[in-house]
Structures are given as C-alpha cells and as structure tokens.
Amino acid sequence: MMDDHRKTVKHYDECSDVHELTFSCHRRIPLLTNDLWKQLLAEAITSATDLHQYRLIAFVFMPEHVDLLVYPESRDSGSIPDLLKAIKRPFSFRIKEILVQNRSTLLDKLTVQQRPGKTSFRFWLEGPGYDRNITDPATLEAAIDYIHNNPVKRNLCSRVSDWKWSSVRHFLLPDAAFDPDLPALKKLPIGWSSRR
C-alpha cells in the first residue's frame, strides 16, 4: 500500500518554493557508506542542479537515504521529477559499472526481477521519495536543522559538525573553503519568501 502511494506522489513545482526532498536506497539498505560513492553522488547532484537550474541550499547523506533542500532558480527550471532523474540515473549507472568491474556480490542484491526474463539494477528505492514545499523562513530553518541533526540522532557522530557528508559546515563557517568532495551549495536569493 505504501509503495503505491510513493509512486503517485504529486510534485508541486512552484517556482518560489524551496523543496525538501528525501530519497532512499533500494530496500533501505545502507549503501551510502563508501566515501567514493558519496563523492560520486555529490558530483551527480551538482551536475543535476546546474543542468535543471536549481540551487542546492542544504543536504545530508545518510547511510540509507539522502535529504536535499533545493530552490528553482527561474520559471525555466526543470521539474522535480526531472531533477531527481538527473541525480539518480547517472549515479546508479556509475555504481553498477563499479560493481560489475569489481565482480561484487552486492550486484545481485541490487538486481530485481521486473517481469519474466527482464531484470533491472536498483540503487534507489522505486518511486519519487518525499517532496515537501517550503514557503516560509521558519519552516526552512526547521528543515535545515532537522537534516543537519539527522546524523547525531542516529548516533553516527556526536556533534553535527563532525559529519562530513552534510552542508552543516557551510552554515557554521560560511567563509570556509569549499570541500570538493561535497555538492556545490548556493544561497537563497534575498527576499525569497516574499516572492509568493
């Protein structure tokens, strides 16, 4: 029942809204534990946000899911489903190549039977994931705090600043050097919440 709902989530692509997106690994397996894979995911996110004209405001990579806060840069920005596809597909393709090259047994766990005689590689849980439109600064601040605190709540680190795979350092130290392992962040335009 839940899977049917996840496949039919309606995305409201309002050009003045921040989108809080969450998407999970196949079967919620903790696949994002490898630094190389997280670097490849960061590259895919930067490429997709550039291609579809979105600003990445905040993020966290958890072992079995990803949280992103994105904002469309213009009315010509791509749709949320197109953005997600541009993140997930090239990343999944690259991971499959790595698994095949290394003859990994994980490849079998991530290969699903679609129908008799047809299999498919699945890094990501099928469906669009979670998408919430954020329209006001207080909700945005709460969403940023929530995703940054996720690793602490899960006992992956003791302080939010200890988790490399999030945007928290960008918020705590905005003048710090850019970490090339992470996706590129952009600030919201001044007065974004008054554009509604």
PDB file of C-alpha atoms in Angstrom:
ATOM      1  CA  MET A   1       0.000   0.000   0.000  1.00  0.00           C
ATOM      2  CA  MET A   2       2.792   2.431   0.948  1.00  0.00           C
ATOM      3  CA  ASP A   3       4.725   1.697  -2.234  1.00  0.00           C
ATOM      4  CA  ASP A   4       1.673   2.522  -4.372  1.00  0.00           C
ATOM      5  CA  HIS A   5       1.380   5.891  -2.628  1.00  0.00           C
ATOM      6  CA  ARG A   6       5.086   6.653  -3.086  1.00  0.00           C
ATOM      7  CA  LYS A   7       4.784   6.050  -6.831  1.00  0.00           C
ATOM      8  CA  THR A   8       1.952   8.572  -7.155  1.00  0.00           C
ATOM      9  CA  VAL A   9       3.254  11.458  -5.035  1.00  0.00           C
ATOM     10  CA  LYS A  10       2.264  14.738  -6.683  1.00  0.00           C
ATOM     11  CA  HIS A  11       5.052  17.291  -7.027  1.00  0.00           C
ATOM     12  CA  TYR A  12       4.058  20.951  -6.923  1.00  0.00           C
ATOM     13  CA  ASP A  13       6.728  22.775  -8.885  1.00  0.00           C
ATOM     14  CA  GLU A  14       6.146  26.265  -7.559  1.00  0.00           C
ATOM     15  CA  CYS A  15       8.996  28.489  -8.683  1.00  0.00           C
ATOM     16  CA  SER A  16       9.003  30.406  -5.390  1.00  0.00           C
ATOM     17  CA  ASP A  17       9.104  27.363  -3.079  1.00  0.00           C
ATOM     18  CA  VAL A  18      12.043  25.541  -1.565  1.00  0.00           C
ATOM     19  CA  HIS A  19      11.648  21.761  -1.954  1.00  0.00           C
ATOM     20  CA  GLU A  20      12.627  19.362   0.794  1.00  0.00           C
ATOM     21  CA  LEU A  21      13.437  16.094  -0.988  1.00  0.00           C
ATOM     22  CA  THR A  22      14.218  12.714   0.527  1.00  0.00           C
ATOM     23  CA  PHE A  23      15.023   9.583  -1.436  1.00  0.00           C
ATOM     24  CA  SER A  24      16.174   6.231  -0.098  1.00  0.00           C
ATOM     25  CA  CYS A  25      18.424   3.396  -1.163  1.00  0.00           C
ATOM     26  CA  HIS A  26      16.848   0.199  -2.519  1.00  0.00           C
ATOM     27  CA  ARG A  27      15.186  -1.747   0.306  1.00  0.00           C
ATOM     28  CA  ARG A  28      16.613   0.953   2.579  1.00  0.00           C
ATOM     29  CA  ILE A  29      19.932  -0.891   2.527  1.00  0.00           C
ATOM     30  CA  PRO A  30      22.748   1.283   3.956  1.00  0.00           C
ATOM     31  CA  LEU A  31      24.586   1.651   0.650  1.00  0.00           C
ATOM     32  CA  LEU A  32      25.980   5.156   1.183  1.00  0.00           C
ATOM     33  CA  THR A  33      28.822   4.136   3.480  1.00  0.00           C
ATOM     34  CA  ASN A  34      31.595   4.311   0.887  1.00  0.00           C
ATOM     35  CA  ASP A  35      33.304   7.719   0.544  1.00  0.00           C
ATOM     36  CA  LEU A  36      33.911   7.250  -3.191  1.00  0.00           C
ATOM     37  CA  TRP A  37      30.217   6.588  -3.768  1.00  0.00           C
ATOM     38  CA  LYS A  38      29.268   9.654  -1.730  1.00  0.00           C
ATOM     39  CA  GLN A  39      31.699  11.735  -3.811  1.00  0.00           C
ATOM     40  CA  LEU A  40      30.083  10.399  -6.994  1.00  0.00           C
ATOM     41  CA  LEU A  41      26.659  11.252  -5.584  1.00  0.00           C
ATOM     42  CA  ALA A  42      27.862  14.775  -4.792  1.00  0.00           C
ATOM     43  CA  GLU A  43      29.030  15.154  -8.414  1.00  0.00           C
ATOM     44  CA  ALA A  44      25.676  13.879  -9.705  1.00  0.00           C
ATOM     45  CA  ILE A  45      23.798  16.365  -7.515  1.00  0.00           C
ATOM     46  CA  THR A  46      25.947  19.303  -8.628  1.00  0.00           C
ATOM     47  CA  SER A  47      25.587  18.311 -12.274  1.00  0.00           C
ATOM     48  CA  ALA A  48      21.794  17.861 -11.992  1.00  0.00           C
ATOM     49  CA  THR A  49      21.201  21.115 -10.110  1.00  0.00           C
ATOM     50  CA  ASP A  50      23.281  23.001 -12.691  1.00  0.00           C
ATOM     51  CA  LEU A  51      21.507  21.311 -15.613  1.00  0.00           C
ATOM     52  CA  HIS A  52      17.991  21.899 -14.270  1.00  0.00           C
ATOM     53  CA  GLN A  53      18.728  25.327 -12.759  1.00  0.00           C
ATOM     54  CA  TYR A  54      18.241  24.599  -9.059  1.00  0.00           C
ATOM     55  CA  ARG A  55      20.107  25.970  -6.072  1.00  0.00           C
ATOM     56  CA  LEU A  56      21.152  23.345  -3.547  1.00  0.00           C
ATOM     57  CA  ILE A  57      20.508  25.045  -0.210  1.00  0.00           C
ATOM     58  CA  ALA A  58      21.278  22.225   2.257  1.00  0.00           C
ATOM     59  CA  PHE A  59      21.810  18.462   2.266  1.00  0.00           C
ATOM     60  CA  VAL A  60      22.793  15.407   4.244  1.00  0.00           C
ATOM     61  CA  PHE A  61      23.890  11.971   3.031  1.00  0.00           C
ATOM     62  CA  MET A  62      22.801   9.252   5.441  1.00  0.00           C
ATOM     63  CA  PRO A  63      23.763   5.585   5.063  1.00  0.00           C
ATOM     64  CA  GLU A  64      20.384   4.630   3.530  1.00  0.00           C
ATOM     65  CA  HIS A  65      18.900   7.935   2.316  1.00  0.00           C
ATOM     66  CA  VAL A  66      19.588  11.460   1.097  1.00  0.00           C
ATOM     67  CA  ASP A  67      17.930  14.726   2.160  1.00  0.00           C
ATOM     68  CA  LEU A  68      18.154  17.770  -0.114  1.00  0.00           C
ATOM     69  CA  LEU A  69      16.747  21.283   0.080  1.00  0.00           C
ATOM     70  CA  VAL A  70      16.583  22.809  -3.387  1.00  0.00           C
ATOM     71  CA  TYR A  71      15.215  26.020  -4.865  1.00  0.00           C
ATOM     72  CA  PRO A  72      14.392  26.605  -8.562  1.00  0.00           C
ATOM     73  CA  GLU A  73      16.453  29.462  -9.986  1.00  0.00           C
ATOM     74  CA  SER A  74      13.812  30.525 -12.517  1.00  0.00           C
ATOM     75  CA  ARG A  75      10.483  29.625 -14.086  1.00  0.00           C
ATOM     76  CA  ASP A  76      12.546  27.698 -16.674  1.00  0.00           C
ATOM     77  CA  SER A  77      13.979  25.347 -14.037  1.00  0.00           C
ATOM     78  CA  GLY A  78      13.306  21.689 -14.725  1.00  0.00           C
ATOM     79  CA  SER A  79      10.649  19.779 -12.823  1.00  0.00           C
ATOM     80  CA  ILE A  80      11.407  17.986  -9.549  1.00  0.00           C
ATOM     81  CA  PRO A  81      10.961  14.554 -11.215  1.00  0.00           C
ATOM     82  CA  ASP A  82      13.452  15.588 -13.932  1.00  0.00           C
ATOM     83  CA  LEU A  83      15.905  16.828 -11.302  1.00  0.00           C
ATOM     84  CA  LEU A  84      15.650  13.566  -9.346  1.00  0.00           C
ATOM     85  CA  LYS A  85      16.090  11.507 -12.509  1.00  0.00           C
ATOM     86  CA  ALA A  86      19.200  13.548 -13.411  1.00  0.00           C
ATOM     87  CA  ILE A  87      20.660  12.775  -9.979  1.00  0.00           C
ATOM     88  CA  LYS A  88      19.701   9.127  -9.636  1.00  0.00           C
ATOM     89  CA  ARG A  89      20.215   7.669 -13.128  1.00  0.00           C
ATOM     90  CA  PRO A  90      23.826   8.676 -13.866  1.00  0.00           C
ATOM     91  CA  PHE A  91      24.853   7.895 -10.294  1.00  0.00           C
ATOM     92  CA  SER A  92      23.199   4.438 -10.396  1.00  0.00           C
ATOM     93  CA  PHE A  93      24.787   3.716 -13.765  1.00  0.00           C
ATOM     94  CA  ARG A  94      28.238   4.580 -12.402  1.00  0.00           C
ATOM     95  CA  ILE A  95      27.758   2.441  -9.276  1.00  0.00           C
ATOM     96  CA  LYS A  96      26.613  -0.503 -11.397  1.00  0.00           C
ATOM     97  CA  GLU A  97      29.766  -0.138 -13.532  1.00  0.00           C
ATOM     98  CA  ILE A  98      31.913  -0.231 -10.388  1.00  0.00           C
ATOM     99  CA  LEU A  99      30.106  -3.293  -9.029  1.00  0.00           C
ATOM    100  CA  VAL A 100      30.411  -5.151 -12.355  1.00  0.00           C
ATOM    101  CA  GLN A 101      34.076  -4.226 -12.668  1.00  0.00           C
ATOM    102  CA  ASN A 102      34.772  -5.475  -9.124  1.00  0.00           C
ATOM    103  CA  ARG A 103      32.538  -8.542  -9.518  1.00  0.00           C
ATOM    104  CA  SER A 104      30.779  -7.534  -6.309  1.00  0.00           C
ATOM    105  CA  THR A 105      28.143  -9.779  -4.746  1.00  0.00           C
ATOM    106  CA  LEU A 106      26.200  -6.588  -3.991  1.00  0.00           C
ATOM    107  CA  LEU A 107      25.231  -6.521  -7.660  1.00  0.00           C
ATOM    108  CA  ASP A 108      22.909  -9.495  -7.077  1.00  0.00           C
ATOM    109  CA  LYS A 109      21.219  -7.773  -4.115  1.00  0.00           C
ATOM    110  CA  LEU A 110      20.528  -4.695  -6.237  1.00  0.00           C
ATOM    111  CA  THR A 111      19.228  -6.548  -9.292  1.00  0.00           C
ATOM    112  CA  VAL A 112      15.452  -7.004  -9.306  1.00  0.00           C
ATOM    113  CA  GLN A 113      13.157  -9.074 -11.489  1.00  0.00           C
ATOM    114  CA  GLN A 114      10.800  -6.668 -13.264  1.00  0.00           C
ATOM    115  CA  ARG A 115       8.976  -9.391 -15.173  1.00  0.00           C
ATOM    116  CA  PRO A 116       9.929 -12.843 -16.503  1.00  0.00           C
ATOM    117  CA  GLY A 117      13.178 -12.516 -18.423  1.00  0.00           C
ATOM    118  CA  LYS A 118      13.683  -8.826 -17.522  1.00  0.00           C
ATOM    119  CA  THR A 119      15.906  -7.672 -14.674  1.00  0.00           C
ATOM    120  CA  SER A 120      16.913  -4.202 -13.621  1.00  0.00           C
ATOM    121  CA  PHE A 121      19.598  -2.666 -11.394  1.00  0.00           C
ATOM    122  CA  ARG A 122      18.182  -0.664  -8.482  1.00  0.00           C
ATOM    123  CA  PHE A 123      20.350   1.518  -6.290  1.00  0.00           C
ATOM    124  CA  TRP A 124      17.407   3.697  -5.241  1.00  0.00           C
ATOM    125  CA  LEU A 125      14.067   2.741  -3.756  1.00  0.00           C
ATOM    126  CA  GLU A 126      11.479   2.885  -6.521  1.00  0.00           C
ATOM    127  CA  GLY A 127       9.243   5.954  -6.569  1.00  0.00           C
ATOM    128  CA  PRO A 128       9.712   9.698  -6.201  1.00  0.00           C
ATOM    129  CA  GLY A 129      10.504   9.734  -2.479  1.00  0.00           C
ATOM    130  CA  TYR A 130       9.388  12.567  -0.221  1.00  0.00           C
ATOM    131  CA  ASP A 131       8.793  16.103  -1.524  1.00  0.00           C
ATOM    132  CA  ARG A 132       7.568  18.956   0.660  1.00  0.00           C
ATOM    133  CA  ASN A 133       7.190  22.540  -0.471  1.00  0.00           C
ATOM    134  CA  ILE A 134       8.571  25.096   1.993  1.00  0.00           C
ATOM    135  CA  THR A 135       7.218  28.620   1.778  1.00  0.00           C
ATOM    136  CA  ASP A 136       8.392  30.457   4.889  1.00  0.00           C
ATOM    137  CA  PRO A 137      11.714  31.112   6.659  1.00  0.00           C
ATOM    138  CA  ALA A 138      10.752  29.436   9.972  1.00  0.00           C
ATOM    139  CA  THR A 139       9.846  26.157   8.236  1.00  0.00           C
ATOM    140  CA  LEU A 140      13.026  26.334   6.162  1.00  0.00           C
ATOM    141  CA  GLU A 141      15.174  26.872   9.251  1.00  0.00           C
ATOM    142  CA  ALA A 142      13.489  23.914  10.989  1.00  0.00           C
ATOM    143  CA  ALA A 143      14.066  21.712   7.904  1.00  0.00           C
ATOM    144  CA  ILE A 144      17.764  22.681   7.759  1.00  0.00           C
ATOM    145  CA  ASP A 145      18.177  21.944  11.476  1.00  0.00           C
ATOM    146  CA  TYR A 146      16.351  18.638  11.082  1.00  0.00           C
ATOM    147  CA  ILE A 147      18.531  17.335   8.249  1.00  0.00           C
ATOM    148  CA  HIS A 148      21.756  18.550   9.881  1.00  0.00           C
ATOM    149  CA  ASN A 149      20.825  16.851  13.178  1.00  0.00           C
ATOM    150  CA  ASN A 150      19.955  13.559  11.481  1.00  0.00           C
ATOM    151  CA  PRO A 151      23.459  12.002  11.878  1.00  0.00           C
ATOM    152  CA  VAL A 152      23.543  12.924  15.591  1.00  0.00           C
ATOM    153  CA  LYS A 153      20.064  11.486  16.203  1.00  0.00           C
ATOM    154  CA  ARG A 154      21.194   8.266  14.524  1.00  0.00           C
ATOM    155  CA  ASN A 155      24.382   8.126  16.651  1.00  0.00           C
ATOM    156  CA  LEU A 156      26.655   8.401  13.611  1.00  0.00           C
ATOM    157  CA  CYS A 157      28.513  11.288  15.272  1.00  0.00           C
ATOM    158  CA  SER A 158      28.317  13.291  18.497  1.00  0.00           C
ATOM    159  CA  ARG A 159      28.150  16.801  17.016  1.00  0.00           C
ATOM    160  CA  VAL A 160      26.577  17.959  13.755  1.00  0.00           C
ATOM    161  CA  SER A 161      29.898  19.467  12.686  1.00  0.00           C
ATOM    162  CA  ASP A 162      31.552  16.023  12.899  1.00  0.00           C
ATOM    163  CA  TRP A 163      29.515  14.647   9.960  1.00  0.00           C
ATOM    164  CA  LYS A 164      31.422  15.390   6.759  1.00  0.00           C
ATOM    165  CA  TRP A 165      28.561  14.480   4.419  1.00  0.00           C
ATOM    166  CA  SER A 166      26.257  17.415   5.066  1.00  0.00           C
ATOM    167  CA  SER A 167      26.073  21.137   4.460  1.00  0.00           C
ATOM    168  CA  VAL A 168      26.305  21.968   8.171  1.00  0.00           C
ATOM    169  CA  ARG A 169      29.854  23.387   7.953  1.00  0.00           C
ATOM    170  CA  HIS A 170      28.688  25.766   5.234  1.00  0.00           C
ATOM    171  CA  PHE A 171      26.153  27.162   7.706  1.00  0.00           C
ATOM    172  CA  LEU A 172      28.505  27.202  10.708  1.00  0.00           C
ATOM    173  CA  LEU A 173      31.533  28.543   8.773  1.00  0.00           C
ATOM    174  CA  PRO A 174      30.210  30.295   5.652  1.00  0.00           C
ATOM    175  CA  ASP A 175      33.662  31.640   4.716  1.00  0.00           C
ATOM    176  CA  ALA A 176      35.403  28.259   4.958  1.00  0.00           C
ATOM    177  CA  ALA A 177      36.984  26.778   1.834  1.00  0.00           C
ATOM    178  CA  PHE A 178      34.692  24.710  -0.401  1.00  0.00           C
ATOM    179  CA  ASP A 179      35.092  20.944   0.090  1.00  0.00           C
ATOM    180  CA  PRO A 180      35.389  19.397  -3.410  1.00  0.00           C
ATOM    181  CA  ASP A 181      34.001  16.074  -2.110  1.00  0.00           C
ATOM    182  CA  LEU A 182      30.630  17.727  -1.447  1.00  0.00           C
ATOM    183  CA  PRO A 183      27.964  19.079  -3.795  1.00  0.00           C
ATOM    184  CA  ALA A 184      28.073  22.782  -4.617  1.00  0.00           C
ATOM    185  CA  LEU A 185      25.800  24.926  -2.456  1.00  0.00           C
ATOM    186  CA  LYS A 186      24.160  28.217  -3.330  1.00  0.00           C
ATOM    187  CA  LYS A 187      22.392  30.700  -1.082  1.00  0.00           C
ATOM    188  CA  LEU A 188      18.738  31.539  -1.461  1.00  0.00           C
ATOM    189  CA  PRO A 189      18.084  34.845  -3.202  1.00  0.00           C
ATOM    190  CA  ILE A 190      17.434  37.722  -0.815  1.00  0.00           C
ATOM    191  CA  GLY A 191      13.730  38.033  -0.131  1.00  0.00           C
ATOM    192  CA  TRP A 192      12.837  34.586  -1.494  1.00  0.00           C
ATOM    193  CA  SER A 193       9.893  34.184   0.908  1.00  0.00           C
ATOM    194  CA  SER A 194       8.316  37.465  -0.219  1.00  0.00           C
ATOM    195  CA  ARG A 195       8.137  36.259  -3.856  1.00  0.00           C
ATOM    196  CA  ARG A 196       4.968  34.276  -3.186  1.00  0.00           C
TER     197      ARG A 196
END
